[in-house]
GROMACS .gro file of C-alpha atoms in nm:
model
  343
    1MET     CA    1   2.417  -4.779   3.888
    2ASN     CA    2   2.224  -4.794   3.563
    3LYS     CA    3   1.907  -4.681   3.739
    4ILE     CA    4   2.089  -4.379   3.884
    5LEU     CA    5   2.225  -4.281   3.544
    6VAL     CA    6   1.881  -4.313   3.389
    7ALA     CA    7   1.731  -4.095   3.664
    8LEU     CA    8   1.998  -3.830   3.614
    9ALA     CA    9   1.941  -3.836   3.238
   10LEU     CA   10   1.569  -3.783   3.292
   11LEU     CA   11   1.634  -3.491   3.526
   12ILE     CA   12   1.870  -3.327   3.278
   13ALA     CA   13   1.622  -3.373   2.995
   14ALA     CA   14   1.346  -3.218   3.203
   15ALA     CA   15   1.552  -2.921   3.320
   16PRO     CA   16   1.501  -2.693   3.016
   17ALA     CA   17   1.124  -2.739   3.032
   18TYR     CA   18   1.126  -2.662   3.403
   19ALA     CA   19   1.341  -2.352   3.350
   20ALA     CA   20   1.105  -2.230   3.080
   21LYS     CA   21   0.803  -2.226   3.314
   22GLU     CA   22   0.662  -1.880   3.382
   23THR     CA   23   0.700  -1.712   3.714
   24LYS     CA   24   0.386  -1.559   3.864
   25GLN     CA   25   0.510  -1.212   3.764
   26GLN     CA   26   0.582  -1.321   3.408
   27ARG     CA   27   0.238  -1.477   3.380
   28THR     CA   28   0.073  -1.160   3.509
   29VAL     CA   29   0.255  -0.948   3.252
   30ARG     CA   30   0.179  -1.191   2.969
   31GLU     CA   31  -0.189  -1.199   3.056
   32ALA     CA   32  -0.197  -0.818   3.068
   33ARG     CA   33  -0.024  -0.796   2.729
   34GLU     CA   34  -0.266  -1.045   2.578
   35ARG     CA   35  -0.562  -0.865   2.735
   36GLY     CA   36  -0.456  -0.555   2.547
   37MET     CA   37  -0.407  -0.746   2.222
   38ALA     CA   38  -0.759  -0.888   2.249
   39THR     CA   39  -0.903  -0.537   2.207
   40ILE     CA   40  -0.769  -0.508   1.851
   41SER     CA   41  -1.077  -0.571   1.639
   42ARG     CA   42  -1.224  -0.543   1.292
   43ASN     CA   43  -1.509  -0.326   1.419
   44ALA     CA   44  -1.262  -0.067   1.543
   45ALA     CA   45  -1.057  -0.089   1.223
   46GLU     CA   46  -1.365  -0.036   1.008
   47ALA     CA   47  -1.473   0.262   1.217
   48HIS     CA   48  -1.134   0.437   1.201
   49ILE     CA   49  -1.076   0.370   0.830
   50GLY     CA   50  -1.439   0.444   0.747
   51PHE     CA   51  -1.400   0.791   0.891
   52MET     CA   52  -1.048   0.872   0.774
   53ALA     CA   53  -1.113   0.751   0.417
   54SER     CA   54  -1.466   0.888   0.385
   55ASP     CA   55  -1.562   1.111   0.094
   56GLU     CA   56  -1.648   1.383   0.343
   57LEU     CA   57  -1.279   1.418   0.435
   58LYS     CA   58  -1.193   1.480   0.068
   59GLY     CA   59  -0.862   1.300   0.080
   60ARG     CA   60  -0.740   1.488   0.396
   61GLU     CA   61  -0.464   1.676   0.216
   62ALA     CA   62  -0.205   1.836   0.444
   63GLY     CA   63  -0.303   2.194   0.523
   64SER     CA   64  -0.668   2.149   0.422
   65ASP     CA   65  -0.973   2.198   0.642
   66GLU     CA   66  -1.046   1.827   0.603
   67GLY     CA   67  -0.693   1.744   0.718
   68ARG     CA   68  -0.758   1.943   1.033
   69ILE     CA   69  -1.084   1.755   1.089
   70ALA     CA   70  -0.887   1.429   1.064
   71SER     CA   71  -0.641   1.559   1.324
   72ARG     CA   72  -0.928   1.649   1.557
   73TYR     CA   73  -1.064   1.297   1.526
   74ILE     CA   74  -0.727   1.155   1.635
   75GLU     CA   75  -0.698   1.403   1.922
   76SER     CA   76  -1.048   1.320   2.047
   77TYR     CA   77  -0.968   0.949   2.042
   78PHE     CA   78  -0.652   1.003   2.247
   79ARG     CA   79  -0.857   1.204   2.497
   80GLN     CA   80  -1.118   0.929   2.511
   81LEU     CA   81  -0.845   0.678   2.600
   82GLY     CA   82  -0.720   0.905   2.877
   83LEU     CA   83  -0.375   0.942   2.725
   84GLU     CA   84  -0.153   1.237   2.809
   85PRO     CA   85  -0.042   1.485   2.542
   86TRP     CA   86   0.296   1.386   2.403
   87ASP     CA   87   0.474   1.677   2.577
   88GLY     CA   88   0.237   1.702   2.874
   89LYS     CA   89   0.077   2.014   2.726
   90ASP     CA   90  -0.085   1.970   2.385
   91TYR     CA   91  -0.177   1.678   2.158
   92PHE     CA   92  -0.092   1.892   1.855
   93GLN     CA   93   0.252   1.989   1.735
   94PRO     CA   94   0.187   2.274   1.488
   95PHE     CA   95   0.441   2.357   1.220
   96ALA     CA   96   0.459   2.512   0.876
   97ALA     CA   97   0.630   2.399   0.557
   98TYR     CA   98   0.768   2.644   0.301
   99ARG     CA   99   0.872   2.627  -0.061
  100LYS     CA  100   0.946   2.859  -0.352
  101GLU     CA  101   0.670   3.010  -0.563
  102ARG     CA  102   0.495   2.725  -0.747
  103GLN     CA  103   0.637   2.798  -1.092
  104LYS     CA  104   0.981   2.700  -0.962
  105LYS     CA  105   0.859   2.347  -0.870
  106ALA     CA  106   1.067   2.309  -0.554
  107ARG     CA  107   1.009   2.078  -0.257
  108TYR     CA  108   0.860   2.188   0.073
  109GLN     CA  109   1.107   2.251   0.353
  110VAL     CA  110   1.079   2.243   0.732
  111HIS     CA  111   1.441   2.302   0.831
  112PRO     CA  112   1.481   2.646   0.995
  113ASP     CA  113   1.779   2.742   0.776
  114SER     CA  114   1.588   2.655   0.458
  115ILE     CA  115   1.282   2.844   0.578
  116ALA     CA  116   1.492   3.153   0.654
  117GLU     CA  117   1.624   3.152   0.296
  118LEU     CA  118   1.280   3.098   0.143
  119LYS     CA  119   1.134   3.390   0.337
  120LYS     CA  120   1.370   3.625   0.153
  121GLU     CA  121   1.165   3.592  -0.167
  122VAL     CA  122   0.813   3.506  -0.283
  123HIS     CA  123   0.723   3.172  -0.129
  124GLN     CA  124   0.444   2.932  -0.032
  125ARG     CA  125   0.355   2.836   0.324
  126ILE     CA  126   0.135   2.549   0.445
  127PRO     CA  127   0.031   2.517   0.814
  128MET     CA  128   0.020   2.158   0.939
  129ARG     CA  129   0.020   1.969   1.267
  130ASN     CA  130   0.125   1.635   1.404
  131VAL     CA  131  -0.100   1.467   1.662
  132MET     CA  132   0.069   1.280   1.946
  133ALA     CA  133  -0.002   1.124   2.285
  134ARG     CA  134   0.200   0.923   2.533
  135ILE     CA  135   0.197   0.663   2.805
  136GLU     CA  136   0.455   0.761   3.063
  137GLY     CA  137   0.720   0.497   3.125
  138LYS     CA  138   0.903   0.411   3.443
  139ASN     CA  139   1.225   0.542   3.286
  140PRO     CA  140   1.176   0.911   3.196
  141ASP     CA  141   1.492   0.923   2.986
  142GLU     CA  142   1.400   0.662   2.723
  143TYR     CA  143   1.128   0.672   2.457
  144VAL     CA  144   0.990   0.453   2.183
  145ILE     CA  145   0.757   0.583   1.915
  146ILE     CA  146   0.496   0.412   1.700
  147GLY     CA  147   0.368   0.618   1.411
  148ALA     CA  148   0.192   0.657   1.078
  149HIS     CA  149   0.103   0.950   0.856
  150TYR     CA  150  -0.261   1.059   0.844
  151ASP     CA  151  -0.252   1.297   0.547
  152HIS     CA  152  -0.320   1.197   0.186
  153LEU     CA  153  -0.354   1.358  -0.158
  154GLY     CA  154  -0.681   1.549  -0.131
  155ILE     CA  155  -0.893   1.595  -0.442
  156ASP     CA  156  -0.839   1.665  -0.812
  157PRO     CA  157  -1.130   1.873  -0.944
  158LEU     CA  158  -1.013   1.813  -1.302
  159LEU     CA  159  -1.071   1.438  -1.285
  160ASP     CA  160  -1.367   1.317  -1.488
  161GLY     CA  161  -1.540   1.090  -1.236
  162ASP     CA  162  -1.426   1.014  -0.882
  163GLN     CA  163  -1.213   1.310  -0.776
  164ILE     CA  164  -1.133   1.207  -0.418
  165TYR     CA  165  -0.811   1.032  -0.318
  166ASN     CA  166  -0.960   0.854  -0.017
  167GLY     CA  167  -0.636   0.685   0.090
  168ALA     CA  168  -0.788   0.387   0.271
  169ASP     CA  169  -0.467   0.186   0.251
  170ASP     CA  170  -0.245   0.493   0.223
  171ASN     CA  171  -0.260   0.553   0.510
  172ALA     CA  172  -0.585   0.517   0.699
  173SER     CA  173  -0.473   0.156   0.747
  174GLY     CA  174  -0.172   0.280   0.942
  175VAL     CA  175  -0.378   0.528   1.143
  176GLN     CA  176  -0.611   0.255   1.266
  177ALA     CA  177  -0.311   0.047   1.372
  178VAL     CA  178  -0.164   0.325   1.587
  179LEU     CA  179  -0.502   0.403   1.744
  180GLN     CA  180  -0.582   0.040   1.817
  181ILE     CA  181  -0.238  -0.022   1.966
  182ALA     CA  182  -0.276   0.286   2.186
  183LYS     CA  183  -0.599   0.139   2.322
  184ALA     CA  184  -0.433  -0.202   2.368
  185PHE     CA  185  -0.161  -0.047   2.584
  186VAL     CA  186  -0.420   0.131   2.795
  187GLU     CA  187  -0.631  -0.182   2.837
  188SER     CA  188  -0.328  -0.388   2.939
  189GLY     CA  189  -0.305  -0.182   3.257
  190VAL     CA  190   0.074  -0.215   3.262
  191GLN     CA  191   0.307   0.082   3.282
  192PRO     CA  192   0.590   0.026   3.031
  193GLU     CA  193   0.955   0.064   3.121
  194ARG     CA  194   1.005   0.329   2.850
  195THR     CA  195   0.764   0.607   2.757
  196VAL     CA  196   0.560   0.518   2.448
  197ILE     CA  197   0.459   0.797   2.209
  198PHE     CA  198   0.175   0.736   1.964
  199ALA     CA  199   0.234   0.967   1.667
  200LEU     CA  200   0.023   1.055   1.365
  201TRP     CA  201   0.228   1.260   1.121
  202ASP     CA  202   0.108   1.533   0.887
  203GLY     CA  203   0.265   1.621   0.552
  204GLU     CA  204   0.417   1.283   0.466
  205GLU     CA  205   0.282   1.298   0.112
  206LYS     CA  206   0.457   1.631   0.064
  207GLY     CA  207   0.796   1.501   0.173
  208LEU     CA  208   0.797   1.335   0.520
  209LEU     CA  209   0.744   1.682   0.664
  210GLY     CA  210   0.577   1.604   0.996
  211SER     CA  211   0.819   1.340   1.114
  212GLU     CA  212   1.116   1.546   0.996
  213HIS     CA  213   0.992   1.853   1.182
  214PHE     CA  214   0.950   1.641   1.493
  215MET     CA  215   1.306   1.512   1.476
  216LEU     CA  216   1.443   1.861   1.413
  217THR     CA  217   1.265   2.018   1.709
  218ALA     CA  218   1.171   1.757   1.970
  219PRO     CA  219   1.372   1.794   2.292
  220ILE     CA  220   1.362   1.414   2.334
  221ALA     CA  221   1.518   1.331   1.995
  222ASP     CA  222   1.838   1.198   2.152
  223LYS     CA  223   1.641   0.977   2.393
  224ILE     CA  224   1.449   0.776   2.134
  225LYS     CA  225   1.544   0.408   2.154
  226GLY     CA  226   1.331   0.281   1.863
  227TYR     CA  227   1.062   0.366   1.610
  228LEU     CA  228   0.793   0.150   1.448
  229ASN     CA  229   0.624   0.275   1.131
  230PHE     CA  230   0.310   0.182   0.939
  231ASP     CA  231   0.260   0.290   0.581
  232MET     CA  232   0.012   0.093   0.368
  233ILE     CA  233  -0.063  -0.228   0.559
  234GLY     CA  234  -0.404  -0.318   0.420
  235ARG     CA  235  -0.373  -0.453   0.068
  236ASN     CA  236  -0.246  -0.742  -0.142
  237THR     CA  237   0.021  -0.683  -0.401
  238ASN     CA  238  -0.051  -1.033  -0.534
  239GLU     CA  239  -0.399  -1.179  -0.478
  240ALA     CA  240  -0.252  -1.528  -0.497
  241ASN     CA  241  -0.043  -1.450  -0.189
  242PRO     CA  242  -0.276  -1.256   0.045
  243GLU     CA  243  -0.061  -1.317   0.355
  244HIS     CA  244   0.235  -1.122   0.212
  245VAL     CA  245   0.384  -0.841   0.421
  246VAL     CA  246   0.721  -0.670   0.395
  247TYR     CA  247   0.901  -0.635   0.727
  248PHE     CA  248   1.185  -0.385   0.706
  249TYR     CA  249   1.407  -0.354   1.009
  250THR     CA  250   1.745  -0.214   1.110
  251GLU     CA  251   2.007  -0.477   1.030
  252ALA     CA  252   2.203  -0.414   1.350
  253HIS     CA  253   1.905  -0.545   1.550
  254PRO     CA  254   1.835  -0.901   1.431
  255VAL     CA  255   1.621  -0.951   1.742
  256PHE     CA  256   1.347  -0.757   1.558
  257GLU     CA  257   1.317  -1.049   1.316
  258LYS     CA  258   1.327  -1.301   1.601
  259TRP     CA  259   1.040  -1.122   1.774
  260LEU     CA  260   0.811  -1.147   1.472
  261ARG     CA  261   0.903  -1.507   1.389
  262SER     CA  262   0.838  -1.611   1.748
  263ASP     CA  263   0.503  -1.430   1.773
  264ILE     CA  264   0.376  -1.569   1.442
  265GLU     CA  265   0.448  -1.918   1.572
  266LYS     CA  266   0.307  -1.852   1.918
  267TYR     CA  267  -0.013  -1.673   1.820
  268GLY     CA  268  -0.075  -1.817   1.475
  269PHE     CA  269  -0.080  -1.488   1.285
  270ASN     CA  270  -0.166  -1.558   0.923
  271LEU     CA  271   0.131  -1.367   0.783
  272LYS     CA  272   0.412  -1.456   0.545
  273PRO     CA  273   0.671  -1.185   0.605
  274ASP     CA  274   0.938  -1.088   0.358
  275TYR     CA  275   1.211  -1.008   0.612
  276ARG     CA  276   1.433  -0.728   0.483
  277ALA     CA  277   1.723  -0.626   0.703
  278TRP     CA  278   1.861  -0.287   0.605
  279ASP     CA  279   2.149  -0.093   0.756
  280ARG     CA  280   1.939   0.227   0.744
  281PRO     CA  281   1.573   0.174   0.640
  282ILE     CA  282   1.531   0.526   0.503
  283GLY     CA  283   1.318   0.472   0.192
  284GLY     CA  284   0.944   0.494   0.151
  285GLY     CA  285   0.803   0.664   0.457
  286ASP     CA  286   0.840   0.843   0.790
  287ASN     CA  287   1.077   0.572   0.913
  288GLY     CA  288   1.339   0.760   0.710
  289SER     CA  289   1.333   1.059   0.945
  290PHE     CA  290   1.444   0.826   1.226
  291ALA     CA  291   1.665   0.579   1.042
  292LYS     CA  292   1.889   0.849   0.896
  293ARG     CA  293   1.964   0.950   1.254
  294ASP     CA  294   2.057   0.591   1.341
  295ILE     CA  295   1.748   0.519   1.549
  296PRO     CA  296   1.649   0.150   1.522
  297VAL     CA  297   1.345   0.108   1.300
  298ILE     CA  298   1.074  -0.147   1.217
  299TRP     CA  299   0.850  -0.072   0.918
  300TYR     CA  300   0.546  -0.271   0.810
  301HIS     CA  301   0.434  -0.240   0.446
  302THR     CA  302   0.218  -0.468   0.230
  303ASP     CA  303   0.372  -0.355  -0.100
  304TRP     CA  304   0.235  -0.169  -0.398
  305HIS     CA  305  -0.099  -0.229  -0.572
  306PRO     CA  306  -0.289  -0.081  -0.870
  307ASP     CA  307  -0.485   0.162  -0.649
  308TYR     CA  308  -0.175   0.325  -0.501
  309HIS     CA  309  -0.222   0.705  -0.514
  310MET     CA  310  -0.545   0.661  -0.705
  311PRO     CA  311  -0.906   0.757  -0.619
  312SER     CA  312  -0.982   0.384  -0.614
  313ASP     CA  313  -0.790   0.331  -0.286
  314GLU     CA  314  -1.112   0.280  -0.090
  315PRO     CA  315  -1.209   0.084   0.225
  316GLN     CA  316  -1.389  -0.202   0.049
  317ARG     CA  317  -1.056  -0.315  -0.101
  318ILE     CA  318  -0.884  -0.366   0.234
  319ASN     CA  319  -0.767  -0.714   0.338
  320TRP     CA  320  -0.903  -0.683   0.691
  321ASP     CA  321  -0.771  -1.011   0.829
  322LYS     CA  322  -0.413  -0.944   0.724
  323MET     CA  323  -0.420  -0.584   0.841
  324LEU     CA  324  -0.545  -0.689   1.184
  325ASP     CA  325  -0.278  -0.957   1.223
  326ILE     CA  326  -0.015  -0.699   1.128
  327THR     CA  327  -0.159  -0.466   1.391
  328ARG     CA  328  -0.146  -0.739   1.656
  329ALA     CA  329   0.208  -0.839   1.565
  330ALA     CA  330   0.321  -0.475   1.573
  331TYR     CA  331   0.161  -0.430   1.915
  332LEU     CA  332   0.384  -0.709   2.043
  333ASN     CA  333   0.685  -0.551   1.870
  334ILE     CA  334   0.637  -0.214   2.033
  335TRP     CA  335   0.564  -0.381   2.367
  336ASN     CA  336   0.907  -0.542   2.342
  337MET     CA  337   1.067  -0.213   2.238
  338ALA     CA  338   0.911  -0.045   2.538
  339ASN     CA  339   1.006  -0.312   2.791
  340GLU     CA  340   1.310  -0.516   2.686
  341PRO     CA  341   1.624  -0.393   2.866
  342GLU     CA  342   1.832  -0.442   2.553
  343PHE     CA  343   1.743  -0.491   2.185
   0.00000   0.00000   0.00000
């Protein structure tokens, strides 16, 4: 009798491990996901940030010729990957922002009602454009979006010395993450359950204009299941704690925190997240355009530093290792958003 009980106890103890074994299908998907993640590299990050934050782009201010060059770079990369335009027609989503004559010091507006009022008097107008591509999902009625703004502050010709706001961290670091994750999805070879849109927003520095215009006009706005945002993911706020990253997420979805904790343990990402659950993560960046409409949000941010909105925000100051681990972790986040039945 004792031997039987011992045998049963051993079987029960072994059951969880047996249940946790991967099926062939699960292994195939995992290997595909990891194949995509393996393409995220420092060489690619340096190339993207080196271009976006170069002096030749003169700070890529929204509405500038250099901003349009930056948008062409993003478009050409999406084409190179073989991605479809976000709406099946065009990688660009053109729009214009308006505000009162400059002496009145008002904010730019993209809402049609506000624009109609501004057009009644002397006003300013800036043409801009978002750049977006997609991977079509199996379910045509559900979308997830991963995005970052690509504009920055331009130049200040009155500065005595360096006049260019290169914006390496803010937000060329986010641009490289979106572009690398787009490539990772392509290289995985797996069609996601939901359609994934890769979005680079214009006009963030002038008031979250690109993402707000998108949410005001996109016919899919009510089909968006989640949004992941990058804004400044390449620096250290405290050099004594170089692994620090702030991880904002919608409080109603605690699984977002579980995902990151699990992946850090599984893949050994050298990150020390400050997990910040928020009922509506609306502050700080383009995540606000989604969160205020109750779309679940994840936002990666490495906190403020002395070069924030200064000409000294240049590529040589980037913490490449941390930024790449954030990019890899976010790739796994958006993979889950695109494929988990419920989150």
